[in-house]
Structure formats: structure tokens, C-alpha cells
Tab-separated table of C-alpha atoms and ligand atoms in Angstrom:
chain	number	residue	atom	x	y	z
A	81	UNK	CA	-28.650	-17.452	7.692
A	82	UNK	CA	-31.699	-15.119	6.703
A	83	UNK	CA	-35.032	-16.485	8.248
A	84	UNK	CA	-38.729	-15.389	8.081
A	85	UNK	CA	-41.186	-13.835	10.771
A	86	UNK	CA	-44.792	-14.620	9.748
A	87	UNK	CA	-46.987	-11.769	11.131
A	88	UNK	CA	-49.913	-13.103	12.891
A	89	UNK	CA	-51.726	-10.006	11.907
A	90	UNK	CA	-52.704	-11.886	8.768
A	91	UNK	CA	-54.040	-14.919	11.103
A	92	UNK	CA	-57.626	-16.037	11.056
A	93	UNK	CA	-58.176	-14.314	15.216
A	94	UNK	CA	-60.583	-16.643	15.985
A	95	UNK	CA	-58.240	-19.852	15.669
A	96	UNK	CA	-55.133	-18.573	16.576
A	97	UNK	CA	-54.042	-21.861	18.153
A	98	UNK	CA	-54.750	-23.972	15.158
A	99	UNK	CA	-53.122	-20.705	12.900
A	100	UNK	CA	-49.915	-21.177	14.781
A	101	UNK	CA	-49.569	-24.601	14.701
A	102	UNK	CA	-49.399	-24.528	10.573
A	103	UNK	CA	-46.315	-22.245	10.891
A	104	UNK	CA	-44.485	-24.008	13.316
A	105	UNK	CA	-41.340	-24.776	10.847
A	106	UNK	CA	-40.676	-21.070	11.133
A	107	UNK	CA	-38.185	-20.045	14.019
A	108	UNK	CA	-40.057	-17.181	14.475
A	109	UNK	CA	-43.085	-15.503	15.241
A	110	UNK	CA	-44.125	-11.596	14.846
A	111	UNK	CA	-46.571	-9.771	16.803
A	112	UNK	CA	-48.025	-6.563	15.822
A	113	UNK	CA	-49.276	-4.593	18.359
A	114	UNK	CA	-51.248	-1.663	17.717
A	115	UNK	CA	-52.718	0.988	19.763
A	116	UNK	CA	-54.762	2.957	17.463
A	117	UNK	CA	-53.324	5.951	18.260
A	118	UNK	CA	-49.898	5.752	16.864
A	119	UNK	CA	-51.262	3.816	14.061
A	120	UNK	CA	-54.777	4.217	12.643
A	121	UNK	CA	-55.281	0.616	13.470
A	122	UNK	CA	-55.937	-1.133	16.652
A	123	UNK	CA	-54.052	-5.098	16.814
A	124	UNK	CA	-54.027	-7.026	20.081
A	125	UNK	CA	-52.613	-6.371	23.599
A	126	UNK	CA	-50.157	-8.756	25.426
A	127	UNK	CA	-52.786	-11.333	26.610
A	128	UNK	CA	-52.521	-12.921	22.930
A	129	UNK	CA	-48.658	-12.936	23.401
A	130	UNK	CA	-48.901	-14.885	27.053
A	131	UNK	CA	-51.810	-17.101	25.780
A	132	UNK	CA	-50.203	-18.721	23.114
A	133	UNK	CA	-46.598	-18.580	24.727
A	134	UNK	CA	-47.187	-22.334	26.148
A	135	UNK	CA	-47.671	-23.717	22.650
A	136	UNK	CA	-44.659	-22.628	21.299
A	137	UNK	CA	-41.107	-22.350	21.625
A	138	UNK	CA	-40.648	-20.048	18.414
A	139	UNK	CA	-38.838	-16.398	19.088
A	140	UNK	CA	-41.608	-13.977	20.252
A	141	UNK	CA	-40.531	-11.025	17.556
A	142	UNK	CA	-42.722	-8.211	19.122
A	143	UNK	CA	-43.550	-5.122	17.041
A	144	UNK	CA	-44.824	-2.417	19.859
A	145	UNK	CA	-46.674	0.144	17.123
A	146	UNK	CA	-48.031	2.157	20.085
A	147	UNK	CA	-47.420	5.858	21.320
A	148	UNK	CA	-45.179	5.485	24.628
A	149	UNK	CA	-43.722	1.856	24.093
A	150	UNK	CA	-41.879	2.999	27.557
A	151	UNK	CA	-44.966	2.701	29.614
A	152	UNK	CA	-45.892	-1.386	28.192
A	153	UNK	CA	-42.019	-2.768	28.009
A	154	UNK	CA	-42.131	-4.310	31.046
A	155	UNK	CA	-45.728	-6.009	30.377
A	156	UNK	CA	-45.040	-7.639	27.000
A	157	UNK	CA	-41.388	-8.796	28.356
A	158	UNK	CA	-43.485	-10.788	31.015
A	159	UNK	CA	-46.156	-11.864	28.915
A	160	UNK	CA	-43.526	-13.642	26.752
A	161	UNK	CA	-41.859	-11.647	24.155
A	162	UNK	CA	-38.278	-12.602	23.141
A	163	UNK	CA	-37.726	-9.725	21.028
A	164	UNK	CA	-39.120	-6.373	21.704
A	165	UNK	CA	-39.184	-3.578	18.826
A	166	UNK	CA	-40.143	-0.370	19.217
A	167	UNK	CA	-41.144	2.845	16.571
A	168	UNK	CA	-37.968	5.904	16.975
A	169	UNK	CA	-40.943	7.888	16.330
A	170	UNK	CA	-42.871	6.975	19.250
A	171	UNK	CA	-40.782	8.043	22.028
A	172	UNK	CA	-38.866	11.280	22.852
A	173	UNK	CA	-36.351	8.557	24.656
A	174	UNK	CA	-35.137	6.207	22.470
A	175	UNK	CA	-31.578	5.353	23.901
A	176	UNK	CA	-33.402	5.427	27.404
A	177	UNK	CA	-36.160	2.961	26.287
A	178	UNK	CA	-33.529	0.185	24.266
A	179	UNK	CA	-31.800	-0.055	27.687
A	180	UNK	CA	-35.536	-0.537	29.549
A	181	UNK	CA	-35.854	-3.922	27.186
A	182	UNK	CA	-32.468	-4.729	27.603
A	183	UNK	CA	-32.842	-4.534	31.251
A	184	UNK	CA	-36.671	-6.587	30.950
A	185	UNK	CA	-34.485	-9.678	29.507
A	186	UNK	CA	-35.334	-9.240	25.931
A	187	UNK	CA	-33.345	-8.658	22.672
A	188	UNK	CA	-34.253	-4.981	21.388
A	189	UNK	CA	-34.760	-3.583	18.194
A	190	UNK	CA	-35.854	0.105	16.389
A	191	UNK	CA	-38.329	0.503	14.070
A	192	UNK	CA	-38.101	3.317	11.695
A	193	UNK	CA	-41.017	4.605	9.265
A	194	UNK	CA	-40.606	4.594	5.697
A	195	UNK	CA	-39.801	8.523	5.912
A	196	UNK	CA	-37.683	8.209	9.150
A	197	UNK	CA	-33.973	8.722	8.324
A	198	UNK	CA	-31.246	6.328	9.113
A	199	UNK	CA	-29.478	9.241	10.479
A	200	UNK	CA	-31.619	8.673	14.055
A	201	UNK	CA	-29.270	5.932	14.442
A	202	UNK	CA	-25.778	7.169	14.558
A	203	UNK	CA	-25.613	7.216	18.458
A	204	UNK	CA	-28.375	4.149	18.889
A	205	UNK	CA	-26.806	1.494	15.985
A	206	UNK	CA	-24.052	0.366	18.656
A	207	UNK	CA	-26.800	-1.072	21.194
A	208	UNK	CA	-29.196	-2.694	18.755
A	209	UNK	CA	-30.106	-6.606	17.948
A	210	UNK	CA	-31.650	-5.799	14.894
A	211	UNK	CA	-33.261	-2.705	13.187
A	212	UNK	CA	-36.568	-2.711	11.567
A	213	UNK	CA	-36.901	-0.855	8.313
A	214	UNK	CA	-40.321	-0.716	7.916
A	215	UNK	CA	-40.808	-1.270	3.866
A	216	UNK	CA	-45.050	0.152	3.991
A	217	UNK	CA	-46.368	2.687	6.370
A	218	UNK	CA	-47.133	0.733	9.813
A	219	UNK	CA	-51.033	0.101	10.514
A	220	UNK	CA	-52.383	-2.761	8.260
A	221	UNK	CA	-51.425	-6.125	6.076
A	222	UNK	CA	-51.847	-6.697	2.687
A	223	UNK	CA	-50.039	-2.953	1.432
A	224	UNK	CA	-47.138	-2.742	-1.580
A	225	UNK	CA	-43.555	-2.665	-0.516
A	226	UNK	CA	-42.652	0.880	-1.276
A	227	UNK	CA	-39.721	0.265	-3.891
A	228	UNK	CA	-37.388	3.645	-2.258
A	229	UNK	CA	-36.991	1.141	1.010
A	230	UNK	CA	-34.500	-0.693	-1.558
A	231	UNK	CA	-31.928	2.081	-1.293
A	232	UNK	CA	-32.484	2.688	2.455
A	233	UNK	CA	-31.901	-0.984	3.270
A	234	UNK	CA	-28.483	-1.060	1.150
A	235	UNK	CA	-27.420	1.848	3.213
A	236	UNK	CA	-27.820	0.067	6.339
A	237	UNK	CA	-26.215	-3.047	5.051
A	238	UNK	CA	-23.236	-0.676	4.551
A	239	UNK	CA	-22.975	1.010	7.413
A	240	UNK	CA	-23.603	-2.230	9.743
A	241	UNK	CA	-20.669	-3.856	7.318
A	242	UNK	CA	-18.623	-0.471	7.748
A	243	UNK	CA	-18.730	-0.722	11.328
A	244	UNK	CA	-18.284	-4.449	12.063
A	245	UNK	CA	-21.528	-5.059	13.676
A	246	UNK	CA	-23.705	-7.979	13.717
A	247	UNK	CA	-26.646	-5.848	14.106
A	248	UNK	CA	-29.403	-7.400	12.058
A	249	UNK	CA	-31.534	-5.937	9.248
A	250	UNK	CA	-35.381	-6.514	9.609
A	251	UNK	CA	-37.771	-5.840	7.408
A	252	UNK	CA	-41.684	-5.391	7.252
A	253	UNK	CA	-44.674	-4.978	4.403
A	254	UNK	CA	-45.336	-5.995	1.227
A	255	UNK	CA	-43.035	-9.211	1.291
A	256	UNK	CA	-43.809	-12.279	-0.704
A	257	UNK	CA	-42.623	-15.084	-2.501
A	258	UNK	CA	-42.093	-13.111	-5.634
A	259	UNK	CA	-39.593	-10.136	-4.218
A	260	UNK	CA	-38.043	-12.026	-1.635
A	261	UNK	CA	-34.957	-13.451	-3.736
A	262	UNK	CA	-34.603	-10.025	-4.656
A	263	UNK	CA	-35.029	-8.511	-1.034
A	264	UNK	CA	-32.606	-11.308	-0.128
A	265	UNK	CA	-29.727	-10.270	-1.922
A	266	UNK	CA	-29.502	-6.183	-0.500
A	267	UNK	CA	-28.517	-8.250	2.653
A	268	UNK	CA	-31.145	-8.451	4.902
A	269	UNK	CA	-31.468	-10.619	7.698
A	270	UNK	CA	-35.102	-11.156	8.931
A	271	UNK	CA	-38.354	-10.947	6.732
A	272	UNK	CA	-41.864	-10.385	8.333
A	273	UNK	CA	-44.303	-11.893	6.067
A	274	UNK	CA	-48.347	-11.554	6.891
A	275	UNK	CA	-50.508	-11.787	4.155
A	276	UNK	CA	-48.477	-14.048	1.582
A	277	UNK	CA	-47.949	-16.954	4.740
A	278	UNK	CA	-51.754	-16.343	6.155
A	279	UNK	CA	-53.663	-15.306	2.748
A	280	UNK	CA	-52.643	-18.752	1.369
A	281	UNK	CA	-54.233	-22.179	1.250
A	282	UNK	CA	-51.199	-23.279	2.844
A	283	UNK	CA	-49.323	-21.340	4.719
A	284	UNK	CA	-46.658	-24.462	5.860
A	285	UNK	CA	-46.130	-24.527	2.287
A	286	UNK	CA	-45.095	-20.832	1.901
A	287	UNK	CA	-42.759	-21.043	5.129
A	288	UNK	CA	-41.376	-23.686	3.420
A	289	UNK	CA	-40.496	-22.677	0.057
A	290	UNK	CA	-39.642	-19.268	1.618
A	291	UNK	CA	-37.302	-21.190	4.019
A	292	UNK	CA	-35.924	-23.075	0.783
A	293	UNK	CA	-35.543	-19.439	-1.368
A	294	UNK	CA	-33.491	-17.920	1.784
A	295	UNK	CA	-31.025	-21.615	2.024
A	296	UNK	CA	-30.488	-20.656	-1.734
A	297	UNK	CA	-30.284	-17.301	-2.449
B	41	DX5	C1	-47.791	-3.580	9.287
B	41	DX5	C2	-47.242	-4.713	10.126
B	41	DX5	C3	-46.799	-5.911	9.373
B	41	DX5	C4	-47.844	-6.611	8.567
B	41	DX5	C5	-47.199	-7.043	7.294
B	41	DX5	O1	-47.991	-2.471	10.099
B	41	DX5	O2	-46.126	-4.255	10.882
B	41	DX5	O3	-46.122	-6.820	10.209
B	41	DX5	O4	-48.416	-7.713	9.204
B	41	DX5	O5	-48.160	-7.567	6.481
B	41	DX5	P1	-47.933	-7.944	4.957
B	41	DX5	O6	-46.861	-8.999	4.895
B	41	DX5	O7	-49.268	-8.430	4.537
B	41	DX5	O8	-47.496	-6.684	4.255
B	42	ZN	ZN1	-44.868	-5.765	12.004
């Protein structure tokens, strides 16, 4: 079944504890990490990741938007991350850095840019837990899904059908409670949410009623 990630990027940072705790009916949470060099922005580090790992057994989706991921795998594996995802555009090694997070105990995944082909994949699809297609440029909350992610997403959905994976299909930006029955039905798997689950009065309510749209859908 299709579940949601909310992004804590969207969280009030000075009660992440209490921020947490109102989205604990989610299975998963998603960490965006940004170094300000790969992405205008700069997030958190790993500290936030091994701080709040003792309050919560929720999956640890980690979303490393920072130049290098190669030289911080090992760090966020330890810190607590269950899921480690990296940007294809960040490294000159991809197929060598999926096999660093396999070997640091987590589940790996790619990231690819809005303008990023799916073609990067051919030889990397095979070793993947899930890929992210990222549906705004990476950097900040709150942006408009861009609507030509629609046809890259049902492209993926093909070719992970045509080759008999189980590969999942992530996506990132822009989602809310309005698009995602829509979103839902091109097949995808795993929907970060940041602003729609943190920007409202109550975000247990919108994990919720997502939770209810993807049971449905
Ligand atoms: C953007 C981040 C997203 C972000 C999504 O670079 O990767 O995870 O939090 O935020 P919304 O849901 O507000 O578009
Ligand atoms: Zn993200």
C-alpha cells in the first residue's frame, strides 16, 4: 500500500519533539538535509536525525541534498537513518555510492531533479529500494508541483512494471490533499508531504485523511 513521508522541513525547529509526536500515525518520517551548496538552502545536519531517533520508531527516510553525499553516508547511517537517498547529480559515483549505503545497513534510494533524465538509471534501477522523482526543484517547502513530473513518473511506473521490480516510486514537492488522489493513481508508492502536514492546524488530521485517501484510491 502507498504511504506518506511528512517532511520535517515544514516543522516548527524549535519544538521538534512535540512536532513529531503529532505525526506519529505516519510510518514514516523524511529528513531533508541541505548543505547550501548543492542547494541554495541550508536544512539540518545528522545531530537532529540521532536526537530524535529515541522517540520514535517511524522509518528514518533521509533526503542527503548535499554535494558529495559519499563523504556523510556513513554518519547519517549511524545517527539513525533507515533510508538513505541521495541526488544522481551530486556525485560523479553513483553506482559506487548506492553500494556505500547498502553496505552502512540502510535501504538506498536516487534522487533525480526535475530536469534529470530517467535515462541515468538504466544500469542503477536493478539495485534501488525506491527512486525519488523530485516533483519541484530541491531547496525549500511550500513550491508548486511542476505538472511535466506527471509524465516522468508514468514512465517509471512502466519501466519498474516492465522489468518486474519492486523498486518503489517516491515523490517530493508540492503534494497536498487536493492532488494526491490524482498523484495516487500514476502509481506511486511514497509521498513526502511538508507544508500541507506542518502548515496546518492539525497536522494528525492531514496524516490521517491522507492515510484514508491512499486506503481508497
Ligand atoms: C524540497 C524538499 C521537500 C520539501 C517538500 O527540497 O525535498 O521534502 O519539504 O515540501 P512541500 O511538501 O511543502 O512541497
Ligand atoms: Zn525531501
Amino acid at each position: 500500500m502507498a504511504d506518506l513521508l511528512p517532511s520535517l522541513l515544514a516543522a516548527d525547529f524549535a519544538n521538534l519533539y512535540d512536532e513529531i509526536m503529532k505525526v506519529q500515525e505516519a510510518n514514516y518520517l523524511h529528513f531533508d538535509i541541505m548543505d547550501g551548496r548543492y542547494v541554495p538552502n541550508i536544512s539540518f545536519g545528522a545531530d537532529i536525525i540521532r536526537a530524535l531517533r529515541p522517540y520514535s520508531r517511524q522509518v528514518f527516510d533521509t533526503h542527503l541534498m548535499i554535494i558529495e553525499p559519499e563523504r556523510y553516508i556513513e554518519l547519517f547511517a549511524e545517527a539513525g537513518a533507515d533510508v538513505i537517498t541521495f541526488h544522481y547529480e551530486a556525485t560523479t559515483h553513483p553506482h559506487r555510492v548506492v553500494h556505500q549505503v547498502k553496505e552502512a545497513g540502510c535501504k538506498v534510494g536516487i534522487a533525480l531533479n526535475p530536469s534529470t533524465p530517467l535515462d541515468v538509471l538504466e544500469y542503477l534501477l536493478e539495485d534501488l529500494d525506491q527512486v525519488l522523482i523530485m516533483t519541484v526543484n530541491p531547496g525549500f517547502g511550500g513550491q508548486k508541483f511542476i505538472p511535466a513530473m506527471v509524465k516522468k513518473i508514468r514512465k517509471l511506473r512502466k519501466i519498474i512494471d516492465e522489468r518486474k521490480l519492486d523498486t518503489l516510486i517516491q515523490i517530493d514537492g508540492g503534494v497536498n490533499l487536493e492532488n494526491l488522489p490524482e498523484l495516487h493513481a500514476l502509481g506511486v508508492d511514497l509521498f513526502v508531504i511538508g507544508s500541507a502536514v506542518f502548515g496546518a492546524e492539525d497536522p494528525g488530521e492531514v496524516v490521517r485523511k491522507a492515510k484514508e485517501i491512499l486506503k481508497n484510491a
